[in-house]
Amino acid sequence: DGGITQSPKYLFRKEGQNVTLSCEQNLNHDAMYWYRQDPGQGLRLIYYSQIVNDFQKGDIAEGYSVSREKKESFPLTVTSAQKNPTAFYLCASSRFGQGEDGYTFGSGTRLTVV
Amino acid sequence: QQPVQSPQAVILREGEDAVINCSSSKALYSVHWYRQKHGEAPVFLMILLKGGEQKGHEKISASFNEKKQQSSLYLTASQLSYSGTYFCGTVGLPGAGSYQLTFGKGTKLSVIP
């Protein structure tokens, strides 16, 4: 079955450490996205990519970095510059990048920084 | 700018109907609706495109008023499985902001027996 796999489901890190969240999709989607979800805030866009080797900042990109070397993969690095990294992170993909198609979401990674 | 959803929360008894509203300050190209159960991924329900018609199936449908930049999600004869948080997402017209989906803060729907 096609879908999006995010790993790990839970992640604990010490303050000051960088951490990379994995996102892999086998839906042959061109566009991929990273969202951050905090209680009562909805989903906020961190980064998105519409084609391989190209990506753009979303609304809250500061303290995060991404790469898109393969169509199937879009890893997110939470750097030590991110002031409040504890959150639920969701990866998504879609066939198109212009809001014409529904998004498929992964099951998320809950990051806790202590 | 985030679309504004209302109400923030609603409690229904099984069989009752509900309406969730989504309002944007920018001209819209499309509106998406998703449902998220606690600790799970949001699940795509439907998309409404500019110039399109009301969509949905038997018990969950939605409308899109382009002039008012508003969308509404209608849930009829609610079932326990409808419980969750509903998010609308909006995509602006070219020149009206990002092409990317911007989500509202969500409406928590609880259906009780």
Short mmCIF file of C-alpha atoms in Angstrom, two decimals:
data_model
loop_
_atom_site.label_atom_id
_atom_site.label_comp_id
_atom_site.label_asym_id
_atom_site.label_seq_id
_atom_site.Cartn_x
_atom_site.Cartn_y
_atom_site.Cartn_z
CA ASP A 1 0.00 0.00 0.00
CA GLY A 2 1.20 3.48 -0.80
CA GLY A 3 1.70 6.02 1.92
CA ILE A 4 4.02 8.23 3.91
CA THR A 5 6.31 6.85 6.57
CA GLN A 6 7.65 9.06 9.31
CA SER A 7 10.19 7.83 11.77
CA PRO A 8 10.67 7.66 14.62
CA LYS A 9 7.22 8.08 16.21
CA TYR A 10 8.71 9.50 19.41
CA LEU A 11 12.04 11.26 19.75
CA PHE A 12 13.79 12.66 22.80
CA ARG A 13 16.78 14.95 22.53
CA LYS A 14 18.84 17.12 24.80
CA GLU A 15 18.75 20.85 24.36
CA GLY A 16 21.42 22.09 21.96
CA GLN A 17 21.51 18.97 19.80
CA ASN A 18 20.45 18.83 16.18
CA VAL A 19 17.99 16.11 15.27
CA THR A 20 16.76 14.80 11.90
CA LEU A 21 13.23 13.56 11.29
CA SER A 22 12.69 11.13 8.45
CA CYS A 23 9.89 11.28 5.87
CA GLU A 24 9.56 8.80 3.01
CA GLN A 25 6.68 8.45 0.53
CA ASN A 26 5.94 5.83 -2.13
CA LEU A 27 2.99 7.63 -3.70
CA ASN A 28 5.05 9.11 -6.54
CA HIS A 29 4.00 12.57 -5.37
CA ASP A 30 5.99 15.54 -6.58
CA ALA A 31 5.30 17.88 -3.68
CA MET A 32 6.24 17.32 -0.05
CA TYR A 33 5.69 19.41 3.05
CA TRP A 34 6.64 19.69 6.71
CA TYR A 35 4.18 21.04 9.27
CA ARG A 36 4.50 21.67 12.95
CA GLN A 37 1.51 21.18 15.22
CA ASP A 38 1.19 22.73 18.67
CA PRO A 39 -1.92 22.47 20.86
CA GLY A 40 -4.56 24.99 19.79
CA GLN A 41 -2.42 26.33 16.94
CA GLY A 42 -3.41 24.20 14.00
CA LEU A 43 -0.73 23.14 11.54
CA ARG A 44 1.95 25.60 10.56
CA LEU A 45 4.10 25.18 7.45
CA ILE A 46 7.85 24.85 7.98
CA TYR A 47 9.21 23.98 4.52
CA TYR A 48 7.90 22.62 1.26
CA SER A 49 9.34 21.18 -1.93
CA GLN A 50 7.68 20.88 -5.30
CA ILE A 51 10.51 19.13 -7.16
CA VAL A 52 13.76 17.37 -6.36
CA ASN A 53 16.65 19.61 -5.33
CA ASP A 54 14.37 22.57 -4.73
CA PHE A 55 12.55 23.71 -1.60
CA GLN A 56 11.09 26.89 -0.13
CA LYS A 57 10.61 28.27 3.35
CA GLY A 58 7.19 28.23 4.89
CA ASP A 59 5.82 30.45 7.62
CA ILE A 60 8.07 29.21 10.46
CA ALA A 61 11.32 28.04 8.83
CA GLU A 62 13.73 29.62 11.33
CA GLY A 63 15.77 26.97 13.14
CA TYR A 64 14.92 24.22 10.64
CA SER A 65 16.59 22.87 7.50
CA VAL A 66 15.57 20.36 4.82
CA SER A 67 16.91 18.57 1.78
CA ARG A 68 15.23 16.94 -1.20
CA GLU A 69 17.80 14.77 -2.95
CA LYS A 70 15.28 12.13 -3.95
CA LYS A 71 11.64 12.39 -4.94
CA GLU A 72 10.65 9.93 -2.21
CA SER A 73 12.47 11.53 0.70
CA PHE A 74 12.21 14.89 2.49
CA PRO A 75 14.07 14.84 5.83
CA LEU A 76 13.75 17.70 8.31
CA THR A 77 16.56 18.77 10.63
CA VAL A 78 15.63 20.61 13.79
CA THR A 79 18.71 22.61 14.70
CA SER A 80 19.84 23.99 18.02
CA ALA A 81 18.78 27.43 16.74
CA GLN A 82 15.12 26.46 17.03
CA LYS A 83 14.06 28.09 20.29
CA ASN A 84 11.08 25.89 21.11
CA PRO A 85 11.46 22.59 19.24
CA THR A 86 9.16 20.40 21.35
CA ALA A 87 6.15 19.72 19.10
CA PHE A 88 4.35 17.22 16.88
CA TYR A 89 5.83 17.22 13.37
CA LEU A 90 3.83 16.10 10.36
CA CYS A 91 5.09 15.37 6.88
CA ALA A 92 2.72 15.44 3.92
CA SER A 93 2.75 14.99 0.17
CA SER A 94 0.53 15.76 -2.80
CA ARG A 95 0.49 15.17 -6.56
CA PHE A 96 0.55 18.87 -7.28
CA GLY A 97 1.92 21.82 -5.39
CA GLN A 98 -0.73 24.38 -6.25
CA GLY A 99 -3.49 23.45 -3.86
CA GLU A 100 -5.35 21.43 -6.48
CA ASP A 101 -5.05 18.11 -4.75
CA GLY A 102 -5.57 16.75 -1.26
CA TYR A 103 -2.58 16.13 0.97
CA THR A 104 -1.62 12.74 2.38
CA PHE A 105 -0.09 12.98 5.84
CA GLY A 106 2.30 10.71 7.67
CA SER A 107 1.54 9.58 11.21
CA GLY A 108 3.87 12.17 12.70
CA THR A 109 6.91 12.39 14.97
CA ARG A 110 6.53 13.74 18.48
CA LEU A 111 9.76 15.48 19.42
CA THR A 112 10.54 16.29 23.03
CA VAL A 113 13.61 18.33 23.88
CA VAL A 114 14.75 18.22 27.49
CA GLN B 1 -2.87 34.64 7.17
CA GLN B 2 -4.54 31.75 8.94
CA PRO B 3 -8.20 31.17 8.09
CA VAL B 4 -10.55 31.53 11.03
CA GLN B 5 -12.66 28.56 12.03
CA SER B 6 -15.81 28.58 14.11
CA PRO B 7 -16.88 27.24 16.46
CA GLN B 8 -13.71 26.25 18.32
CA ALA B 9 -15.46 23.25 19.82
CA VAL B 10 -18.83 21.56 19.63
CA ILE B 11 -20.46 18.65 21.42
CA LEU B 12 -23.18 16.67 19.67
CA ARG B 13 -25.36 13.75 20.53
CA GLU B 14 -25.44 10.93 18.00
CA GLY B 15 -27.78 11.77 15.15
CA GLU B 16 -27.50 15.54 15.50
CA ASP B 17 -26.20 17.83 12.78
CA ALA B 18 -23.28 20.28 12.87
CA VAL B 19 -21.85 23.05 10.74
CA ILE B 20 -18.22 24.17 10.87
CA ASN B 21 -17.27 27.44 9.24
CA CYS B 22 -14.00 28.62 7.73
CA SER B 23 -13.37 32.24 6.79
CA SER B 24 -10.39 33.80 5.03
CA SER B 25 -9.23 37.38 4.59
CA LYS B 26 -7.67 36.63 1.18
CA ALA B 27 -9.08 35.66 -2.20
CA LEU B 28 -9.13 31.90 -2.38
CA TYR B 29 -8.28 29.33 -5.04
CA SER B 30 -9.24 26.29 -3.01
CA VAL B 31 -10.42 25.12 0.38
CA HIS B 32 -9.48 21.77 1.89
CA TRP B 33 -11.11 19.96 4.81
CA TYR B 34 -9.35 17.41 7.01
CA ARG B 35 -10.24 15.42 10.12
CA GLN B 36 -7.69 14.46 12.75
CA LYS B 37 -8.25 12.00 15.56
CA HIS B 38 -6.15 12.38 18.68
CA GLY B 39 -2.50 11.43 18.12
CA GLU B 40 -3.10 10.49 14.49
CA ALA B 41 -2.44 12.02 11.09
CA PRO B 42 -4.98 14.39 9.56
CA VAL B 43 -7.10 12.65 6.94
CA PHE B 44 -8.20 14.41 3.78
CA LEU B 45 -11.99 14.76 3.48
CA MET B 46 -12.53 16.93 0.43
CA ILE B 47 -11.34 19.88 -1.63
CA LEU B 48 -13.40 22.69 -3.09
CA LEU B 49 -11.93 24.60 -6.00
CA LYS B 50 -12.76 28.09 -7.21
CA GLY B 51 -15.64 27.81 -9.61
CA GLY B 52 -16.51 24.35 -8.36
CA GLU B 53 -19.70 23.03 -6.87
CA GLN B 54 -20.66 21.90 -3.45
CA LYS B 55 -19.05 18.57 -2.77
CA GLY B 56 -19.41 15.69 -0.45
CA HIS B 57 -21.19 12.47 0.08
CA GLU B 58 -24.26 11.38 1.93
CA LYS B 59 -23.57 12.74 5.39
CA ILE B 60 -20.51 15.00 5.11
CA SER B 61 -20.59 17.80 2.58
CA ALA B 62 -19.13 21.26 2.12
CA SER B 63 -19.78 24.50 0.32
CA PHE B 64 -17.51 27.28 -0.89
CA ASN B 65 -18.66 30.88 -1.22
CA GLU B 66 -15.95 32.51 -3.31
CA LYS B 67 -17.31 36.04 -2.96
CA LYS B 68 -17.31 35.87 0.82
CA GLN B 69 -14.11 33.78 0.96
CA GLN B 70 -15.87 31.33 3.20
CA SER B 71 -16.45 27.60 3.34
CA SER B 72 -18.70 25.50 5.52
CA LEU B 73 -18.54 21.81 6.38
CA TYR B 74 -21.87 20.08 7.05
CA LEU B 75 -22.10 16.91 9.10
CA THR B 76 -25.54 15.37 9.22
CA ALA B 77 -26.85 12.59 11.43
CA SER B 78 -23.54 12.50 13.29
CA GLN B 79 -21.97 9.21 14.33
CA LEU B 80 -19.49 8.47 17.12
CA SER B 81 -16.80 8.02 14.45
CA TYR B 82 -17.15 11.68 13.44
CA SER B 83 -15.40 12.77 16.63
CA GLY B 84 -12.09 14.52 16.08
CA THR B 85 -10.64 17.87 15.20
CA TYR B 86 -11.63 19.32 11.85
CA PHE B 87 -9.25 21.62 10.01
CA CYS B 88 -9.87 23.76 7.01
CA GLY B 89 -6.94 24.71 4.82
CA THR B 90 -6.94 27.49 2.27
CA VAL B 91 -4.89 28.25 -0.83
CA GLY B 92 -4.82 31.80 -2.13
CA LEU B 93 -5.25 33.01 -5.68
CA PRO B 94 -2.09 33.93 -7.58
CA GLY B 95 -0.94 37.27 -6.25
CA ALA B 96 -3.01 36.88 -3.10
CA GLY B 97 -0.34 35.13 -1.09
CA SER B 98 1.15 31.68 -0.80
CA TYR B 99 0.08 28.84 -3.06
CA GLN B 100 0.58 26.57 -0.13
CA LEU B 101 -2.04 25.30 2.21
CA THR B 102 -2.59 27.43 5.31
CA PHE B 103 -4.56 25.73 8.05
CA GLY B 104 -7.01 27.11 10.55
CA LYS B 105 -6.67 26.32 14.25
CA GLY B 106 -9.24 23.57 14.10
CA THR B 107 -12.69 22.76 15.46
CA LYS B 108 -12.92 20.00 18.04
CA LEU B 109 -16.04 17.92 17.49
CA SER B 110 -17.18 15.45 20.13
CA VAL B 111 -20.07 13.10 19.46
CA ILE B 112 -21.57 11.44 22.53
CA PRO B 113 -24.07 8.57 22.72
#
